Amino acid sequence: SQQGEEDPQALSIQEGENATMNCSYKTSINNLQWYRQNSGRGLVHLILIRSNEREKHSGRLRVTLDTSKKSSSLLITASRAADTASYFCATDANGQNFVFGPGTRLSVLP
Amino acid sequence: EAGVTQFPSHSVIEKGQTVTLRCDPISGHDNLYWYRRVMGKEIKFLLHFVKESKQDESGMPNNRFLAERTGGTYSTLKVQPAELEDSGVYFCASSQNWATGKLFFGSGTQLSVL
C-alpha cells in the first residue's frame, strides 16, 4: 500500500487562480516534502515541512501539515502557466528512504 | 555545479536483453537513490546507497536487478534479462546527508522493453 497519496489525481485551473493539492499518508513521519516534475524532466524539490511544523511558506507556495490527520496540503497562489506540472508529496516513512505518491497533474490554462 | 545526470535518457530493448543505466550524482553527495515510475503510477523506491554501501535495497523487485556504486561515485543499475513489466522511467537522486532530506533528481531514463 502507498504511504503517500495525492488528491486530486488531476487538476485544471485558469491562470491567476489558486491550486490546492492534498496528500495523505499512513505512518508517522519525521518530515514531508513536495516536489514538482515538469514533463520529461526530473523532480525538483519545492519545500520540506517537519513533523513539528504546521505551516510553511515559500514564495507563492504554502504547505500545511496535520499530523493528527496524517495529511498535508500544497497551495499555489496566483497560478501561472509555468506551474503546469505534476506535483508529488514524499514522506520519510521508515527513516531511511522517501516514499512518493502517484502525484497530482496540474494544468494551468492561460 | 553540475546536477544529477543519468544516461541514457531513453532505451528501447527487447525482452530478454540486458540494459545498464548509469547515474552520476552531485559531487560530494554520499547518498544515492534509485526510483522507478511505471505507467504514471507512484514513484517507487528501489534502493539507497551511502557511499559505496547499500543502505536499503528493499525496493529492488527481484534478482534481475543489480545496482552497484563502485568507489562511492557513480552508480549503475543493470536489468538482466529485461522483462516487459520493467518498462518505466528510472530516476536517480542524490543528497548530501539524510538529515537535510532534500533530494536532487536526474531527468530519468525512459526504459521501454518490447
PDB file of C-alpha atoms in Angstrom:
ATOM      1  CA  SER A   1       0.000   0.000   0.000  1.00  0.00           C
ATOM      2  CA  GLN A   2       1.156   3.521  -0.680  1.00  0.00           C
ATOM      3  CA  GLN A   3       2.496   5.664   2.107  1.00  0.00           C
ATOM      4  CA  GLY A   4       1.700   8.909   0.334  1.00  0.00           C
ATOM      5  CA  GLU A   5      -1.238   9.559  -1.892  1.00  0.00           C
ATOM      6  CA  GLU A   6      -2.058  12.850  -3.563  1.00  0.00           C
ATOM      7  CA  ASP A   7      -5.521  14.146  -4.247  1.00  0.00           C
ATOM      8  CA  PRO A   8      -6.836  15.054  -6.751  1.00  0.00           C
ATOM      9  CA  GLN A   9      -5.126  12.984  -9.417  1.00  0.00           C
ATOM     10  CA  ALA A  10      -5.609  15.782 -11.919  1.00  0.00           C
ATOM     11  CA  LEU A  11      -6.497  19.457 -11.551  1.00  0.00           C
ATOM     12  CA  SER A  12      -7.189  22.020 -14.234  1.00  0.00           C
ATOM     13  CA  ILE A  13      -7.465  25.731 -13.392  1.00  0.00           C
ATOM     14  CA  GLN A  14      -7.256  29.124 -15.046  1.00  0.00           C
ATOM     15  CA  GLU A  15      -4.175  31.275 -14.768  1.00  0.00           C
ATOM     16  CA  GLY A  16      -4.386  33.506 -11.708  1.00  0.00           C
ATOM     17  CA  GLU A  17      -6.468  31.056  -9.690  1.00  0.00           C
ATOM     18  CA  ASN A  18      -5.181  29.195  -6.666  1.00  0.00           C
ATOM     19  CA  ALA A  19      -4.424  25.475  -6.808  1.00  0.00           C
ATOM     20  CA  THR A  20      -4.707  23.199  -3.804  1.00  0.00           C
ATOM     21  CA  MET A  21      -3.363  19.667  -3.722  1.00  0.00           C
ATOM     22  CA  ASN A  22      -3.628  17.269  -0.827  1.00  0.00           C
ATOM     23  CA  CYS A  23      -1.502  14.415   0.382  1.00  0.00           C
ATOM     24  CA  SER A  24      -2.427  11.686   2.839  1.00  0.00           C
ATOM     25  CA  TYR A  25      -0.071   9.210   4.404  1.00  0.00           C
ATOM     26  CA  LYS A  26      -0.349   6.232   6.685  1.00  0.00           C
ATOM     27  CA  THR A  27       2.527   6.004   9.165  1.00  0.00           C
ATOM     28  CA  SER A  28       4.252   8.541  11.369  1.00  0.00           C
ATOM     29  CA  ILE A  29       6.856  10.718   9.709  1.00  0.00           C
ATOM     30  CA  ASN A  30       9.778  12.984  10.512  1.00  0.00           C
ATOM     31  CA  ASN A  31       9.174  15.259   7.585  1.00  0.00           C
ATOM     32  CA  LEU A  32       7.119  15.636   4.432  1.00  0.00           C
ATOM     33  CA  GLN A  33       8.294  17.149   1.188  1.00  0.00           C
ATOM     34  CA  TRP A  34       6.693  18.374  -2.010  1.00  0.00           C
ATOM     35  CA  TYR A  35       8.305  18.011  -5.407  1.00  0.00           C
ATOM     36  CA  ARG A  36       7.394  19.198  -8.885  1.00  0.00           C
ATOM     37  CA  GLN A  37       8.055  17.394 -12.128  1.00  0.00           C
ATOM     38  CA  ASN A  38       7.801  19.038 -15.493  1.00  0.00           C
ATOM     39  CA  SER A  39       7.181  16.677 -18.382  1.00  0.00           C
ATOM     40  CA  GLY A  40      10.314  14.757 -19.323  1.00  0.00           C
ATOM     41  CA  ARG A  41      12.362  16.256 -16.524  1.00  0.00           C
ATOM     42  CA  GLY A  42      13.464  15.152 -13.083  1.00  0.00           C
ATOM     43  CA  LEU A  43      11.708  16.031  -9.868  1.00  0.00           C
ATOM     44  CA  VAL A  44      12.541  19.358  -8.299  1.00  0.00           C
ATOM     45  CA  HIS A  45      12.342  19.898  -4.558  1.00  0.00           C
ATOM     46  CA  LEU A  46       9.857  22.604  -3.592  1.00  0.00           C
ATOM     47  CA  ILE A  47       9.512  22.621   0.151  1.00  0.00           C
ATOM     48  CA  LEU A  48      10.058  20.495   3.248  1.00  0.00           C
ATOM     49  CA  ILE A  49       7.941  20.626   6.369  1.00  0.00           C
ATOM     50  CA  ARG A  50       8.946  18.873   9.561  1.00  0.00           C
ATOM     51  CA  SER A  51       6.573  16.932  11.756  1.00  0.00           C
ATOM     52  CA  ASN A  52       6.664  19.625  14.447  1.00  0.00           C
ATOM     53  CA  GLU A  53       5.693  22.353  11.979  1.00  0.00           C
ATOM     54  CA  ARG A  54       2.143  23.159  10.945  1.00  0.00           C
ATOM     55  CA  GLU A  55       2.615  25.607   8.118  1.00  0.00           C
ATOM     56  CA  LYS A  56       5.394  26.782   5.867  1.00  0.00           C
ATOM     57  CA  HIS A  57       5.628  29.359   3.088  1.00  0.00           C
ATOM     58  CA  SER A  58       7.952  29.738   0.151  1.00  0.00           C
ATOM     59  CA  GLY A  59       7.094  32.432  -2.363  1.00  0.00           C
ATOM     60  CA  ARG A  60       3.703  31.543  -3.836  1.00  0.00           C
ATOM     61  CA  LEU A  61       3.727  28.156  -2.112  1.00  0.00           C
ATOM     62  CA  ARG A  62       2.046  27.397   1.184  1.00  0.00           C
ATOM     63  CA  VAL A  63       2.260  23.968   2.778  1.00  0.00           C
ATOM     64  CA  THR A  64       0.310  22.783   5.780  1.00  0.00           C
ATOM     65  CA  LEU A  65       0.772  19.628   7.796  1.00  0.00           C
ATOM     66  CA  ASP A  66      -1.758  17.988  10.093  1.00  0.00           C
ATOM     67  CA  THR A  67      -0.079  15.038  11.767  1.00  0.00           C
ATOM     68  CA  SER A  68      -3.258  14.089  13.623  1.00  0.00           C
ATOM     69  CA  LYS A  69      -4.991  13.548  10.291  1.00  0.00           C
ATOM     70  CA  LYS A  70      -1.813  12.371   8.572  1.00  0.00           C
ATOM     71  CA  SER A  71      -2.341  14.840   5.771  1.00  0.00           C
ATOM     72  CA  SER A  72      -0.685  17.776   4.075  1.00  0.00           C
ATOM     73  CA  SER A  73      -1.778  20.322   1.539  1.00  0.00           C
ATOM     74  CA  LEU A  74       0.124  22.357  -1.026  1.00  0.00           C
ATOM     75  CA  LEU A  75      -1.380  25.667  -2.083  1.00  0.00           C
ATOM     76  CA  ILE A  76      -0.067  27.517  -5.106  1.00  0.00           C
ATOM     77  CA  THR A  77      -1.404  31.059  -5.204  1.00  0.00           C
ATOM     78  CA  ALA A  78      -1.876  33.184  -8.317  1.00  0.00           C
ATOM     79  CA  SER A  79      -1.030  30.278 -10.580  1.00  0.00           C
ATOM     80  CA  ARG A  80       0.850  30.722 -13.840  1.00  0.00           C
ATOM     81  CA  ALA A  81       1.009  28.618 -16.982  1.00  0.00           C
ATOM     82  CA  ALA A  82       4.559  27.706 -15.974  1.00  0.00           C
ATOM     83  CA  ASP A  83       3.168  25.974 -12.869  1.00  0.00           C
ATOM     84  CA  THR A  84       1.770  23.252 -15.135  1.00  0.00           C
ATOM     85  CA  ALA A  85       3.454  20.078 -13.911  1.00  0.00           C
ATOM     86  CA  SER A  86       2.973  17.005 -11.747  1.00  0.00           C
ATOM     87  CA  TYR A  87       3.280  17.510  -8.013  1.00  0.00           C
ATOM     88  CA  PHE A  88       4.338  14.791  -5.607  1.00  0.00           C
ATOM     89  CA  CYS A  89       4.472  14.523  -1.868  1.00  0.00           C
ATOM     90  CA  ALA A  90       7.148  12.391  -0.263  1.00  0.00           C
ATOM     91  CA  THR A  91       7.425  11.135   3.284  1.00  0.00           C
ATOM     92  CA  ASP A  92      10.320   9.587   5.161  1.00  0.00           C
ATOM     93  CA  ALA A  93       8.193   6.674   6.208  1.00  0.00           C
ATOM     94  CA  ASN A  94      10.877   4.425   7.610  1.00  0.00           C
ATOM     95  CA  GLY A  95      13.619   6.913   8.313  1.00  0.00           C
ATOM     96  CA  GLN A  96      15.818   5.593   5.543  1.00  0.00           C
ATOM     97  CA  ASN A  97      14.221   6.488   2.274  1.00  0.00           C
ATOM     98  CA  PHE A  98      11.454   8.637   0.897  1.00  0.00           C
ATOM     99  CA  VAL A  99       8.112   7.293  -0.257  1.00  0.00           C
ATOM    100  CA  PHE A 100       6.327   9.118  -3.042  1.00  0.00           C
ATOM    101  CA  GLY A 101       2.692   9.136  -4.038  1.00  0.00           C
ATOM    102  CA  PRO A 102       1.315   8.922  -7.599  1.00  0.00           C
ATOM    103  CA  GLY A 103       1.199  12.684  -7.954  1.00  0.00           C
ATOM    104  CA  THR A 104      -1.306  15.348  -8.967  1.00  0.00           C
ATOM    105  CA  ARG A 105      -1.222  16.554 -12.573  1.00  0.00           C
ATOM    106  CA  LEU A 106      -1.832  20.297 -12.540  1.00  0.00           C
ATOM    107  CA  SER A 107      -2.780  22.120 -15.723  1.00  0.00           C
ATOM    108  CA  VAL A 108      -2.875  25.915 -15.620  1.00  0.00           C
ATOM    109  CA  LEU A 109      -4.693  27.283 -18.616  1.00  0.00           C
ATOM    110  CA  PRO A 110      -3.753  30.726 -19.973  1.00  0.00           C
TER     111      PRO A 110
ATOM    112  CA  GLU B   1      27.611  22.973 -10.116  1.00  0.00           C
ATOM    113  CA  ALA B   2      26.546  20.017 -12.238  1.00  0.00           C
ATOM    114  CA  GLY B   3      23.326  18.329 -11.243  1.00  0.00           C
ATOM    115  CA  VAL B   4      22.492  14.652 -11.182  1.00  0.00           C
ATOM    116  CA  THR B   5      22.987  13.188 -14.619  1.00  0.00           C
ATOM    117  CA  GLN B   6      21.566   9.978 -15.981  1.00  0.00           C
ATOM    118  CA  PHE B   7      22.458   8.056 -19.100  1.00  0.00           C
ATOM    119  CA  PRO B   8      20.900   7.088 -21.395  1.00  0.00           C
ATOM    120  CA  SER B   9      17.836   9.292 -21.451  1.00  0.00           C
ATOM    121  CA  HIS B  10      15.925   6.672 -23.411  1.00  0.00           C
ATOM    122  CA  SER B  11      16.483   2.976 -24.011  1.00  0.00           C
ATOM    123  CA  VAL B  12      14.433   0.601 -26.119  1.00  0.00           C
ATOM    124  CA  ILE B  13      15.317  -3.063 -25.818  1.00  0.00           C
ATOM    125  CA  GLU B  14      13.725  -6.404 -26.456  1.00  0.00           C
ATOM    126  CA  LYS B  15      12.567  -8.775 -23.783  1.00  0.00           C
ATOM    127  CA  GLY B  16      15.473 -10.908 -22.605  1.00  0.00           C
ATOM    128  CA  GLN B  17      18.140  -8.354 -23.369  1.00  0.00           C
ATOM    129  CA  THR B  18      20.335  -6.582 -20.842  1.00  0.00           C
ATOM    130  CA  VAL B  19      20.337  -2.875 -20.124  1.00  0.00           C
ATOM    131  CA  THR B  20      22.607  -0.844 -17.872  1.00  0.00           C
ATOM    132  CA  LEU B  21      21.559   2.540 -16.592  1.00  0.00           C
ATOM    133  CA  ARG B  22      24.060   4.986 -15.195  1.00  0.00           C
ATOM    134  CA  CYS B  23      23.720   7.763 -12.660  1.00  0.00           C
ATOM    135  CA  ASP B  24      26.281  10.408 -11.765  1.00  0.00           C
ATOM    136  CA  PRO B  25      25.257  12.104  -8.517  1.00  0.00           C
ATOM    137  CA  ILE B  26      26.210  15.599  -7.465  1.00  0.00           C
ATOM    138  CA  SER B  27      29.831  15.606  -6.392  1.00  0.00           C
ATOM    139  CA  GLY B  28      30.149  15.145  -2.645  1.00  0.00           C
ATOM    140  CA  HIS B  29      26.721  13.590  -2.187  1.00  0.00           C
ATOM    141  CA  ASP B  30      27.140  10.385  -0.209  1.00  0.00           C
ATOM    142  CA  ASN B  31      23.502   9.328  -0.572  1.00  0.00           C
ATOM    143  CA  LEU B  32      22.329   7.966  -3.892  1.00  0.00           C
ATOM    144  CA  TYR B  33      18.849   6.620  -4.564  1.00  0.00           C
ATOM    145  CA  TRP B  34      17.192   4.772  -7.419  1.00  0.00           C
ATOM    146  CA  TYR B  35      13.458   5.130  -8.007  1.00  0.00           C
ATOM    147  CA  ARG B  36      11.143   3.850 -10.716  1.00  0.00           C
ATOM    148  CA  ARG B  37       7.847   5.134 -12.067  1.00  0.00           C
ATOM    149  CA  VAL B  38       5.736   2.716 -14.035  1.00  0.00           C
ATOM    150  CA  MET B  39       2.785   3.754 -16.228  1.00  0.00           C
ATOM    151  CA  GLY B  40       2.150   7.038 -14.427  1.00  0.00           C
ATOM    152  CA  LYS B  41       1.764   5.347 -11.082  1.00  0.00           C
ATOM    153  CA  GLU B  42       3.589   6.226  -7.885  1.00  0.00           C
ATOM    154  CA  ILE B  43       7.329   6.711  -7.850  1.00  0.00           C
ATOM    155  CA  LYS B  44       8.597   3.580  -6.160  1.00  0.00           C
ATOM    156  CA  PHE B  45      11.795   3.320  -4.178  1.00  0.00           C
ATOM    157  CA  LEU B  46      14.318   0.761  -5.390  1.00  0.00           C
ATOM    158  CA  LEU B  47      17.416   1.232  -3.283  1.00  0.00           C
ATOM    159  CA  HIS B  48      19.641   3.605  -1.368  1.00  0.00           C
ATOM    160  CA  PHE B  49      23.431   3.797  -1.310  1.00  0.00           C
ATOM    161  CA  VAL B  50      25.505   5.544   1.304  1.00  0.00           C
ATOM    162  CA  LYS B  51      28.823   5.957  -0.405  1.00  0.00           C
ATOM    163  CA  GLU B  52      29.537   2.508  -1.863  1.00  0.00           C
ATOM    164  CA  SER B  53      27.369   0.569   0.592  1.00  0.00           C
ATOM    165  CA  LYS B  54      23.794  -0.498   0.007  1.00  0.00           C
ATOM    166  CA  GLN B  55      21.910   1.047   2.910  1.00  0.00           C
ATOM    167  CA  ASP B  56      18.497  -0.230   1.847  1.00  0.00           C
ATOM    168  CA  GLU B  57      17.657  -2.380  -1.153  1.00  0.00           C
ATOM    169  CA  SER B  58      14.207  -3.425  -0.015  1.00  0.00           C
ATOM    170  CA  GLY B  59      12.584  -1.955  -3.117  1.00  0.00           C
ATOM    171  CA  MET B  60      14.523  -3.998  -5.651  1.00  0.00           C
ATOM    172  CA  PRO B  61      11.827  -6.072  -7.390  1.00  0.00           C
ATOM    173  CA  ASN B  62      13.835  -9.256  -7.983  1.00  0.00           C
ATOM    174  CA  ASN B  63      17.284 -10.630  -8.673  1.00  0.00           C
ATOM    175  CA  ARG B  64      17.179  -9.498 -12.288  1.00  0.00           C
ATOM    176  CA  PHE B  65      18.098  -6.061 -10.985  1.00  0.00           C
ATOM    177  CA  LEU B  66      21.651  -5.354  -9.869  1.00  0.00           C
ATOM    178  CA  ALA B  67      22.842  -1.999  -8.606  1.00  0.00           C
ATOM    179  CA  GLU B  68      26.430  -1.039  -7.960  1.00  0.00           C
ATOM    180  CA  ARG B  69      28.263   2.032  -6.815  1.00  0.00           C
ATOM    181  CA  THR B  70      31.937   1.268  -7.083  1.00  0.00           C
ATOM    182  CA  GLY B  71      34.118   3.773  -5.268  1.00  0.00           C
ATOM    183  CA  GLY B  72      31.113   5.607  -3.977  1.00  0.00           C
ATOM    184  CA  THR B  73      30.838   7.842  -7.021  1.00  0.00           C
ATOM    185  CA  TYR B  74      28.601   6.966  -9.956  1.00  0.00           C
ATOM    186  CA  SER B  75      26.115   4.135  -9.832  1.00  0.00           C
ATOM    187  CA  THR B  76      24.840   1.636 -12.354  1.00  0.00           C
ATOM    188  CA  LEU B  77      21.583  -0.269 -12.409  1.00  0.00           C
ATOM    189  CA  LYS B  78      21.595  -3.364 -14.585  1.00  0.00           C
ATOM    190  CA  VAL B  79      18.498  -5.250 -15.619  1.00  0.00           C
ATOM    191  CA  GLN B  80      19.236  -8.756 -16.887  1.00  0.00           C
ATOM    192  CA  PRO B  81      17.247 -10.244 -18.501  1.00  0.00           C
ATOM    193  CA  ALA B  82      14.714  -7.478 -19.045  1.00  0.00           C
ATOM    194  CA  GLU B  83      11.005  -8.261 -18.920  1.00  0.00           C
ATOM    195  CA  LEU B  84       8.048  -6.297 -20.283  1.00  0.00           C
ATOM    196  CA  GLU B  85       6.996  -5.138 -16.818  1.00  0.00           C
ATOM    197  CA  ASP B  86      10.374  -3.463 -16.316  1.00  0.00           C
ATOM    198  CA  SER B  87       9.325  -0.656 -18.649  1.00  0.00           C
ATOM    199  CA  GLY B  88       9.103   2.710 -16.963  1.00  0.00           C
ATOM    200  CA  VAL B  89      11.119   5.742 -16.007  1.00  0.00           C
ATOM    201  CA  TYR B  90      14.078   5.121 -13.742  1.00  0.00           C
ATOM    202  CA  PHE B  91      15.097   8.086 -11.638  1.00  0.00           C
ATOM    203  CA  CYS B  92      18.274   8.588  -9.727  1.00  0.00           C
ATOM    204  CA  ALA B  93      18.558  11.072  -6.886  1.00  0.00           C
ATOM    205  CA  SER B  94      21.304  12.155  -4.542  1.00  0.00           C
ATOM    206  CA  SER B  95      21.550  14.053  -1.304  1.00  0.00           C
ATOM    207  CA  GLN B  96      24.353  15.399   0.819  1.00  0.00           C
ATOM    208  CA  ASN B  97      23.093  13.849   4.003  1.00  0.00           C
ATOM    209  CA  TRP B  98      19.972  12.154   5.243  1.00  0.00           C
ATOM    210  CA  ALA B  99      19.113  14.817   7.786  1.00  0.00           C
ATOM    211  CA  THR B 100      18.608  17.601   5.246  1.00  0.00           C
ATOM    212  CA  GLY B 101      16.087  15.444   3.441  1.00  0.00           C
ATOM    213  CA  LYS B 102      16.367  17.292   0.132  1.00  0.00           C
ATOM    214  CA  LEU B 103      16.792  15.047  -2.881  1.00  0.00           C
ATOM    215  CA  PHE B 104      18.240  16.212  -6.181  1.00  0.00           C
ATOM    216  CA  PHE B 105      16.894  14.218  -9.094  1.00  0.00           C
ATOM    217  CA  GLY B 106      18.217  13.386 -12.508  1.00  0.00           C
ATOM    218  CA  SER B 107      15.980  13.627 -15.560  1.00  0.00           C
ATOM    219  CA  GLY B 108      15.453   9.887 -15.593  1.00  0.00           C
ATOM    220  CA  THR B 109      15.932   7.074 -18.082  1.00  0.00           C
ATOM    221  CA  GLN B 110      12.840   6.049 -20.039  1.00  0.00           C
ATOM    222  CA  LEU B 111      13.139   2.287 -20.477  1.00  0.00           C
ATOM    223  CA  SER B 112      10.915   0.503 -22.947  1.00  0.00           C
ATOM    224  CA  VAL B 113      11.035  -3.280 -23.086  1.00  0.00           C
ATOM    225  CA  LEU B 114       9.342  -4.673 -26.178  1.00  0.00           C
TER     226      LEU B 114
END
